[in-house]
Tab-separated table of C-alpha atoms and ligand atoms in Angstrom:
chain	number	residue	atom	x	y	z
A	1	MET	CA	22.749	17.041	-23.933
A	2	ASN	CA	23.877	14.028	-26.645
A	3	ILE	CA	21.035	11.732	-25.752
A	4	SER	CA	23.211	9.387	-27.291
A	5	ASP	CA	25.432	9.154	-25.054
A	6	TYR	CA	23.201	7.570	-22.491
A	7	LYS	CA	23.448	3.536	-22.523
A	8	GLY	CA	22.689	1.156	-20.125
A	9	VAL	CA	19.405	0.757	-17.454
A	10	LEU	CA	20.464	2.535	-13.474
A	11	VAL	CA	19.128	0.713	-10.369
A	12	PHE	CA	18.757	2.405	-6.985
A	13	VAL	CA	19.398	-0.228	-4.879
A	14	GLU	CA	17.877	0.037	-1.295
A	15	GLN	CA	18.897	-0.400	1.935
A	16	ARG	CA	18.552	-0.716	5.389
A	17	ASP	CA	20.595	-1.815	8.251
A	18	ASN	CA	22.162	-2.802	4.982
A	19	LYS	CA	19.644	-5.569	4.011
A	20	ILE	CA	18.912	-4.951	0.953
A	21	GLN	CA	15.285	-4.313	0.357
A	22	ARG	CA	13.027	-6.718	-1.460
A	23	VAL	CA	11.675	-3.761	-4.281
A	24	SER	CA	15.196	-3.408	-5.278
A	25	LEU	CA	15.675	-7.077	-6.376
A	26	GLU	CA	12.402	-6.824	-7.932
A	27	LEU	CA	13.275	-3.708	-9.831
A	28	LEU	CA	16.815	-5.345	-11.225
A	29	GLY	CA	14.627	-8.668	-12.621
A	30	LYS	CA	12.817	-5.078	-14.653
A	31	ALA	CA	15.432	-3.787	-15.489
A	32	ARG	CA	17.289	-7.477	-16.590
A	33	ASP	CA	14.260	-7.856	-18.980
A	34	ILE	CA	14.195	-3.818	-20.126
A	35	ALA	CA	18.315	-4.344	-20.596
A	36	ASP	CA	18.255	-6.952	-23.263
A	37	LYS	CA	15.142	-5.376	-25.368
A	38	LEU	CA	17.977	-3.013	-25.489
A	39	ASN	CA	20.868	-4.866	-25.939
A	40	GLU	CA	22.504	-3.454	-22.771
A	41	LYS	CA	23.783	-3.122	-19.064
A	42	VAL	CA	22.505	-3.015	-15.924
A	43	THR	CA	24.165	-0.788	-13.284
A	44	ALA	CA	23.320	-1.592	-9.425
A	45	VAL	CA	23.907	1.039	-7.054
A	46	ILE	CA	23.769	1.261	-3.998
A	47	LEU	CA	24.988	3.440	-0.930
A	48	GLY	CA	25.711	3.045	3.015
A	49	ASN	CA	27.856	2.217	5.466
A	50	ASN	CA	29.505	-0.841	5.353
A	51	ILE	CA	27.779	-2.841	3.028
A	52	LYS	CA	30.580	-4.437	0.239
A	53	ASN	CA	28.604	-8.165	2.023
A	54	ASN	CA	27.008	-10.167	-0.204
A	55	LEU	CA	26.852	-7.804	-3.010
A	56	GLU	CA	27.031	-10.467	-5.527
A	57	GLU	CA	23.493	-10.960	-5.026
A	58	LEU	CA	22.621	-8.233	-6.913
A	59	ILE	CA	24.489	-10.027	-9.685
A	60	TYR	CA	22.500	-13.525	-9.184
A	61	HIS	CA	19.277	-10.944	-8.975
A	62	GLY	CA	19.638	-9.230	-12.880
A	63	ALA	CA	22.573	-6.895	-12.425
A	64	ASP	CA	26.150	-6.882	-14.681
A	65	GLU	CA	27.739	-5.037	-12.805
A	66	VAL	CA	27.190	-3.510	-8.911
A	67	ILE	CA	28.483	0.418	-7.634
A	68	TYR	CA	28.943	1.109	-4.681
A	69	VAL	CA	29.213	3.773	-2.335
A	70	ASP	CA	30.235	3.248	1.528
A	71	HIS	CA	31.096	5.911	3.780
A	72	GLN	CA	29.718	6.753	7.006
A	73	ASN	CA	27.955	9.762	5.789
A	74	LEU	CA	25.012	7.179	4.470
A	75	ASP	CA	24.937	4.916	6.955
A	76	ILE	CA	21.285	6.681	7.428
A	77	TYR	CA	19.197	7.862	4.943
A	78	ILE	CA	19.178	11.406	4.747
A	79	THR	CA	18.599	13.152	1.543
A	80	GLU	CA	21.423	15.533	0.827
A	81	PRO	CA	24.014	12.751	0.880
A	82	TYR	CA	22.779	10.205	-0.515
A	83	THR	CA	21.244	12.786	-3.392
A	84	LYS	CA	25.365	14.035	-4.156
A	85	ALA	CA	25.908	10.023	-4.037
A	86	LEU	CA	23.766	8.827	-6.682
A	87	CYS	CA	24.148	11.878	-8.797
A	88	GLU	CA	27.594	11.801	-8.933
A	89	VAL	CA	27.490	8.137	-9.802
A	90	ILE	CA	24.956	8.573	-12.872
A	91	ASN	CA	26.849	12.152	-14.029
A	92	ASP	CA	30.071	9.332	-14.651
A	93	LYS	CA	28.324	6.596	-15.406
A	94	LYS	CA	25.634	8.123	-18.269
A	95	PRO	CA	22.975	5.528	-17.994
A	96	GLU	CA	19.875	5.540	-20.285
A	97	ILE	CA	17.330	4.803	-17.948
A	98	VAL	CA	17.442	5.397	-13.490
A	99	LEU	CA	14.928	3.200	-11.621
A	100	ILE	CA	14.273	3.841	-8.223
A	101	GLY	CA	11.440	1.717	-5.614
A	102	ALA	CA	8.616	4.242	-4.759
A	103	THR	CA	8.989	3.638	-0.810
A	104	ALA	CA	9.251	5.921	1.555
A	105	ILE	CA	13.198	7.177	1.180
A	106	GLY	CA	12.701	6.724	-3.247
A	107	ARG	CA	9.922	8.779	-2.904
A	108	ASP	CA	12.087	11.876	-1.081
A	109	LEU	CA	15.101	10.932	-3.296
A	110	ALA	CA	13.617	10.492	-7.482
A	111	PRO	CA	12.466	13.938	-6.894
A	112	ARG	CA	15.915	15.490	-5.560
A	113	VAL	CA	17.962	13.633	-8.187
A	114	SER	CA	15.937	14.581	-11.556
A	115	ALA	CA	15.814	17.739	-10.343
A	116	ARG	CA	19.253	18.611	-10.182
A	117	ILE	CA	20.592	16.014	-12.921
A	118	TYR	CA	18.217	18.119	-15.694
A	119	THR	CA	15.704	14.916	-16.052
A	120	GLY	CA	11.661	14.146	-16.172
A	121	LEU	CA	10.892	11.695	-13.449
A	122	THR	CA	7.558	9.872	-13.797
A	123	ALA	CA	6.369	8.990	-9.933
A	124	ASP	CA	4.839	5.399	-9.065
A	125	CYS	CA	4.750	3.616	-12.120
A	126	THR	CA	2.962	-0.080	-12.001
A	127	SER	CA	4.462	-1.367	-15.886
A	128	LEU	CA	7.145	-0.060	-17.632
A	129	ASP	CA	8.164	-1.624	-21.112
A	130	ILE	CA	9.966	-0.133	-23.652
A	131	GLU	CA	9.176	1.606	-27.258
A	132	GLU	CA	11.774	-0.600	-29.818
A	133	GLU	CA	11.479	2.068	-32.766
A	134	THR	CA	13.008	5.003	-30.607
A	135	ARG	CA	14.075	3.319	-27.631
A	136	ASN	CA	11.923	5.610	-25.404
A	137	LEU	CA	10.760	3.564	-21.780
A	138	LEU	CA	6.918	3.711	-21.327
A	139	MET	CA	7.083	4.128	-18.193
A	140	THR	CA	3.320	3.484	-16.790
A	141	ARG	CA	1.022	4.730	-13.447
A	142	PRO	CA	-2.603	5.567	-12.731
A	143	ALA	CA	-4.210	8.979	-13.218
A	144	PHE	CA	-7.417	10.494	-12.919
A	145	GLY	CA	-7.922	7.909	-9.244
A	146	GLY	CA	-7.507	5.596	-11.240
A	147	ASN	CA	-9.808	6.392	-13.859
A	148	ILE	CA	-7.625	5.657	-16.049
A	149	MET	CA	-3.855	4.090	-17.287
A	150	ALA	CA	-1.791	7.265	-18.831
A	151	THR	CA	1.903	6.575	-20.199
A	152	ILE	CA	4.531	8.605	-19.631
A	153	ILE	CA	7.547	9.194	-22.275
A	154	CYS	CA	10.885	11.151	-21.842
A	155	PRO	CA	11.755	11.875	-24.979
A	156	GLU	CA	14.373	15.001	-24.892
A	157	HIS	CA	16.221	14.039	-21.997
A	158	ARG	CA	18.071	11.435	-19.793
A	159	PRO	CA	18.066	9.633	-18.202
A	160	GLN	CA	14.648	8.150	-17.670
A	161	MET	CA	13.322	8.301	-14.146
A	162	SER	CA	10.944	6.175	-12.346
A	163	THR	CA	9.866	4.984	-9.419
A	164	VAL	CA	8.193	1.495	-8.620
A	165	ARG	CA	5.814	-0.231	-6.192
A	166	PRO	CA	6.821	-2.500	-4.366
A	167	GLY	CA	5.185	-5.012	-5.252
A	168	VAL	CA	4.581	-4.983	-8.664
A	169	MET	CA	6.958	-6.554	-10.952
A	170	GLU	CA	7.923	-10.032	-10.212
A	171	ILE	CA	11.554	-10.818	-8.522
A	172	LYS	CA	13.567	-13.140	-11.101
A	173	GLU	CA	15.010	-16.149	-10.867
A	174	ARG	CA	18.344	-16.414	-8.120
A	175	ASP	CA	20.858	-16.957	-10.719
A	176	THR	CA	24.108	-17.923	-8.500
A	177	SER	CA	26.030	-18.250	-12.105
A	178	ARG	CA	25.364	-15.049	-12.947
A	179	LYS	CA	28.826	-13.322	-12.486
A	180	GLY	CA	29.343	-9.246	-13.172
A	181	ASP	CA	31.778	-6.974	-11.781
A	182	ILE	CA	31.501	-4.980	-8.575
A	183	LYS	CA	33.279	-1.423	-7.937
A	184	GLU	CA	33.837	0.863	-5.080
A	185	PHE	CA	32.837	4.620	-6.807
A	186	PHE	CA	34.416	7.225	-4.188
A	187	ILE	CA	32.403	10.946	-2.965
A	188	ASP	CA	34.462	13.535	-1.200
A	189	PHE	CA	31.781	14.665	0.994
A	190	THR	CA	32.080	19.100	2.008
A	191	LYS	CA	30.262	20.126	5.406
A	192	GLU	CA	27.471	22.245	3.078
A	193	ASP	CA	27.047	18.399	1.832
A	194	ILE	CA	26.110	17.576	5.563
A	195	ASN	CA	22.992	19.580	6.691
A	196	VAL	CA	21.414	17.355	8.866
A	197	GLU	CA	22.511	15.427	12.066
A	198	ILE	CA	20.973	12.200	13.447
A	199	LEU	CA	21.067	12.508	17.373
A	200	GLU	CA	18.806	9.718	17.682
A	201	VAL	CA	16.558	6.586	15.827
A	202	VAL	CA	13.500	5.781	17.298
A	203	LYS	CA	11.872	2.707	15.837
A	204	GLU	CA	8.320	2.105	15.933
A	205	THR	CA	7.124	0.135	18.510
A	206	LYS	CA	4.235	-0.930	17.075
A	207	GLU	CA	4.101	-4.672	15.346
A	208	LYS	CA	5.919	-4.575	11.926
A	209	VAL	CA	3.278	-4.810	9.494
A	210	ASN	CA	4.271	-5.801	5.690
A	211	ILE	CA	1.580	-7.091	3.999
A	212	GLU	CA	3.482	-6.772	0.855
A	213	GLU	CA	6.242	-9.998	1.701
A	214	ALA	CA	3.366	-12.282	2.840
A	215	LYS	CA	2.648	-15.020	1.228
A	216	ILE	CA	-0.837	-15.350	2.319
A	217	LEU	CA	-3.744	-12.473	2.837
A	218	VAL	CA	-6.638	-12.878	4.117
A	219	SER	CA	-8.072	-9.422	3.623
A	220	GLY	CA	-11.057	-7.782	5.334
A	221	GLY	CA	-13.831	-5.489	4.381
A	222	ARG	CA	-16.997	-3.757	5.125
A	223	GLY	CA	-19.061	-6.943	4.939
A	224	ILE	CA	-17.019	-7.844	7.896
A	225	GLY	CA	-19.533	-6.437	10.091
A	226	LYS	CA	-17.736	-4.621	12.713
A	227	PRO	CA	-14.082	-3.888	13.537
A	228	GLU	CA	-14.140	-6.969	16.433
A	229	ASN	CA	-14.816	-9.858	13.393
A	230	PHE	CA	-11.356	-8.920	12.516
A	231	ALA	CA	-10.728	-11.609	15.212
A	232	LEU	CA	-11.483	-14.504	12.745
A	233	LEU	CA	-9.202	-13.555	10.140
A	234	LYS	CA	-7.072	-13.269	12.344
A	235	GLU	CA	-7.453	-16.296	13.491
A	236	LEU	CA	-7.669	-17.787	10.077
A	237	ALA	CA	-4.689	-16.277	9.024
A	238	MET	CA	-2.287	-17.434	11.520
A	239	LEU	CA	-4.108	-21.091	11.286
A	240	LEU	CA	-2.419	-20.400	7.462
A	241	ASP	CA	0.990	-18.478	8.499
A	242	GLY	CA	-0.646	-15.442	6.953
A	243	GLN	CA	-1.334	-12.244	7.951
A	244	VAL	CA	-4.423	-10.182	7.789
A	245	SER	CA	-4.595	-6.970	5.459
A	246	ALA	CA	-8.117	-5.234	4.406
A	247	SER	CA	-9.874	-2.560	1.665
A	248	ARG	CA	-9.611	0.739	2.064
A	249	ALA	CA	-13.452	1.472	3.236
A	250	VAL	CA	-12.374	-0.741	7.013
A	251	VAL	CA	-8.929	1.512	7.183
A	252	ASP	CA	-10.828	4.693	6.891
A	253	ALA	CA	-13.759	3.132	9.128
A	254	GLY	CA	-10.877	3.466	11.937
A	255	TRP	CA	-11.568	-0.762	11.977
A	256	ILE	CA	-7.760	-1.105	11.711
A	257	ASP	CA	-4.395	0.304	10.404
A	258	LYS	CA	-3.489	2.172	7.647
A	259	ASP	CA	0.556	-0.425	6.613
A	260	HIS	CA	-2.966	-3.109	6.067
A	261	GLN	CA	-4.617	-1.546	3.185
A	262	VAL	CA	-4.489	-2.784	-0.497
A	263	GLY	CA	-5.408	-0.939	-3.422
A	264	GLN	CA	-4.335	1.884	-5.653
A	265	THR	CA	-3.971	3.924	-2.455
A	266	GLY	CA	-2.275	1.238	-0.355
A	267	LYS	CA	0.130	-1.253	-0.888
A	268	THR	CA	-0.013	-3.864	-3.868
A	269	VAL	CA	0.884	-7.453	-3.405
A	270	ARG	CA	1.021	-10.364	-5.058
A	271	PRO	CA	0.562	-13.548	-2.380
A	272	ASN	CA	0.553	-16.947	-3.458
A	273	LEU	CA	-3.359	-16.938	-1.461
A	274	TYR	CA	-5.501	-14.068	-1.409
A	275	ILE	CA	-8.311	-14.897	0.471
A	276	ALA	CA	-11.240	-11.563	0.267
A	277	CYS	CA	-13.801	-11.646	2.751
A	278	GLY	CA	-16.736	-9.304	2.276
A	279	ILE	CA	-14.586	-7.141	-0.216
A	280	SER	CA	-16.495	-6.038	-2.962
A	281	GLY	CA	-13.957	-5.442	-5.115
A	282	ALA	CA	-14.030	-1.913	-6.516
A	283	ILE	CA	-11.218	-1.058	-9.045
A	284	GLN	CA	-9.390	0.691	-6.654
A	285	HIS	CA	-9.052	-2.313	-4.685
A	286	LEU	CA	-8.347	-4.820	-7.532
A	287	ALA	CA	-5.278	-2.592	-8.659
A	288	GLY	CA	-3.658	-4.032	-5.542
A	289	MET	CA	-4.227	-7.573	-5.560
A	290	GLU	CA	-5.085	-9.065	-9.016
A	291	GLU	CA	-1.518	-9.929	-9.661
A	292	SER	CA	-2.021	-12.412	-6.960
A	293	GLU	CA	-1.911	-16.168	-7.571
A	294	PHE	CA	-4.988	-17.996	-6.150
A	295	ILE	CA	-7.848	-16.054	-4.637
A	296	VAL	CA	-10.333	-16.873	-2.840
A	297	ALA	CA	-13.131	-14.515	-2.637
A	298	ILE	CA	-16.268	-14.675	0.184
A	299	ASN	CA	-19.747	-12.470	-0.622
A	300	LYS	CA	-22.899	-12.959	0.216
A	301	ASP	CA	-23.468	-11.259	-2.835
A	302	SER	CA	-23.457	-13.458	-6.169
A	303	GLU	CA	-22.930	-10.528	-8.558
A	304	ALA	CA	-19.530	-9.081	-6.699
A	305	PRO	CA	-17.306	-7.479	-9.354
A	306	ILE	CA	-14.786	-9.150	-6.192
A	307	PHE	CA	-16.173	-13.084	-8.008
A	308	GLU	CA	-14.800	-11.420	-11.848
A	309	VAL	CA	-11.120	-11.851	-10.314
A	310	ALA	CA	-11.946	-14.702	-7.964
A	311	ASP	CA	-10.264	-18.260	-8.914
A	312	VAL	CA	-12.833	-19.725	-5.880
A	313	GLY	CA	-16.049	-17.711	-5.473
A	314	ILE	CA	-17.890	-18.863	-1.910
A	315	VAL	CA	-21.582	-17.046	-1.927
A	316	GLY	CA	-22.606	-16.950	1.542
A	317	ASP	CA	-21.717	-14.930	4.910
A	318	VAL	CA	-18.724	-14.206	5.616
A	319	ASN	CA	-18.747	-14.706	9.809
A	320	LYS	CA	-20.609	-18.253	9.536
A	321	VAL	CA	-17.774	-19.300	5.978
A	322	VAL	CA	-14.839	-18.167	7.772
A	323	PRO	CA	-15.664	-20.302	11.301
A	324	LEU	CA	-16.055	-23.197	9.220
A	325	LEU	CA	-12.882	-23.198	7.519
A	326	ILE	CA	-11.016	-21.901	10.734
A	327	GLU	CA	-13.071	-25.747	11.710
A	328	GLU	CA	-11.607	-27.588	9.164
A	329	LEU	CA	-8.065	-26.238	8.998
A	330	LYS	CA	-7.659	-26.814	12.864
A	331	GLN	CA	-8.085	-30.614	11.921
A	332	TYR	CA	-5.578	-30.599	9.430
A	333	LYS	CA	-3.109	-28.880	12.345
A	334	LEU	CA	-4.182	-31.391	14.503
B	1	FAD	P1	-17.780	-2.224	0.153
B	1	FAD	O1	-18.002	-1.804	-1.116
B	1	FAD	O2	-19.002	-1.391	1.175
B	1	FAD	O3	-18.382	-4.228	-0.187
B	1	FAD	C1	-18.501	-4.292	0.871
B	1	FAD	C2	-19.169	-6.365	0.687
B	1	FAD	O4	-19.370	-6.787	1.527
B	1	FAD	C3	-20.130	-5.962	-0.455
B	1	FAD	O5	-19.570	-6.565	-1.791
B	1	FAD	C4	-20.822	-7.064	0.342
B	1	FAD	O6	-22.296	-7.539	-0.445
B	1	FAD	C5	-20.118	-7.909	0.923
B	1	FAD	N1	-20.811	-8.231	2.293
B	1	FAD	C6	-21.328	-7.521	3.333
B	1	FAD	N2	-21.768	-8.207	4.344
B	1	FAD	C7	-21.327	-9.500	3.870
B	1	FAD	C8	-21.616	-10.909	5.017
B	1	FAD	N3	-22.401	-10.558	6.230
B	1	FAD	N4	-21.183	-11.786	4.412
B	1	FAD	C9	-19.896	-11.618	3.416
B	1	FAD	N5	-20.083	-10.758	2.265
B	1	FAD	C10	-20.693	-9.750	3.116
B	1	FAD	N6	-10.793	0.622	-1.674
B	1	FAD	C11	-9.594	0.006	-1.705
B	1	FAD	O7	-9.778	-1.041	-0.978
B	1	FAD	N7	-8.248	0.173	-1.937
B	1	FAD	C12	-7.628	1.565	-2.572
B	1	FAD	O8	-6.491	1.597	-1.662
B	1	FAD	C13	-8.510	2.083	-2.294
B	1	FAD	N8	-8.132	3.391	-3.169
B	1	FAD	C14	-9.046	4.629	-3.568
B	1	FAD	C15	-9.013	5.422	-4.210
B	1	FAD	C16	-9.386	6.681	-4.716
B	1	FAD	C17	-9.312	7.786	-5.286
B	1	FAD	C18	-10.927	6.049	-4.252
B	1	FAD	C19	-11.955	6.790	-5.254
B	1	FAD	C20	-11.312	5.094	-4.357
B	1	FAD	C21	-10.767	3.662	-3.437
B	1	FAD	N9	-11.058	2.853	-2.589
B	1	FAD	C22	-9.856	2.178	-2.681
B	1	FAD	C23	-12.645	2.310	-2.751
B	1	FAD	C24	-12.973	1.872	-3.015
B	1	FAD	O9	-13.799	2.060	-4.384
B	1	FAD	C25	-14.144	1.557	-2.783
B	1	FAD	O10	-14.710	1.907	-1.848
B	1	FAD	C26	-13.925	-0.200	-1.787
B	1	FAD	O11	-12.381	-1.072	-2.039
B	1	FAD	C27	-14.889	-1.315	-1.087
B	1	FAD	O12	-14.336	-1.729	0.088
B	1	FAD	P2	-15.199	-2.638	0.851
B	1	FAD	O13	-15.179	-3.539	-0.586
B	1	FAD	O14	-14.596	-3.190	1.411
B	1	FAD	O15	-16.627	-2.159	0.472
């Protein structure tokens, strides 16, 4: 392999029901920064069926070029056809770096692709940078239960591949003056490529929670005392047009569904406002929320570590403070 043949940063853009997923826009922003450091281009690759509309959005968010593969075999995510299509684009394009969101789809797709193109993969990264002397991608992720941050490099193979958790990177401001090329890429699928047939898609009927997209989160921990007290947090969240999230302690206790969990083994969030109610602020929890714009913490223990990251701290009983907040907010709503 001649490493110098590989140039530029490629982002796999994930779509579901032809809607571009937020994580892909986050990755385009990061790819833009990396490509500028390398003085190279950003290529966005999107796979699907009838996906030709609105591809300029990818340029507005940082791409120099969009490559799309439009085929009925790519309508709904299936491992094999997606792997084949992405590998063919990568083999043709020879990027130096490939970034994929660490979503359910990305976590399935990225290892297949990396094995097939004979390169390494660093999964679940929380930060990416370039080592200027070597042009190596510095891929950082938590290791040993979050106790250390490991920076991993892939010096002898190209592309350097990484999956990145949703919510970690910031979306760049949409810039409609940006220009770029949009190109179609054709794949010859054979019968062997279609080893799975989708008979029916059954969508989960339970209420969809997407705390990563919420602008305001009211988050509950063990300090709220009992599961029924989430009703108070929900009321506060509703008044603020926000959503409810939680610490792992209460998820493990079965007080609330895992979809709501913030932290190292939950979701990474960066809302405008994060209200931590009865949460101690363990390092694994902070890992998922400390990038929030404004943090309010309510805890009866003035020494609780959550206060170290809070912009406003309220020392008191959460089940007394939250009803007072609700009362106050109701007056503003009238
Ligand atoms: P506690 O630590 O028990 O804190 C409860 C807090 O409530 C205390 O600070 C207490 O002072 C306060 N309190 C009690 N009563 C009241 C009251 N009436 N009013 C106000 N305050 C009150 N945790 C996560 O959250 N997310 C993760 O993704 C995650 N991943 C992990 C991964 C690993 C590998 C490990 C080892 C742990 C992980 N944890 C995670 C667990 C983490 O270490 C903590 O145990 C957890 O965050 C604690 O949750 P908590 O703050 O709700 O509970």
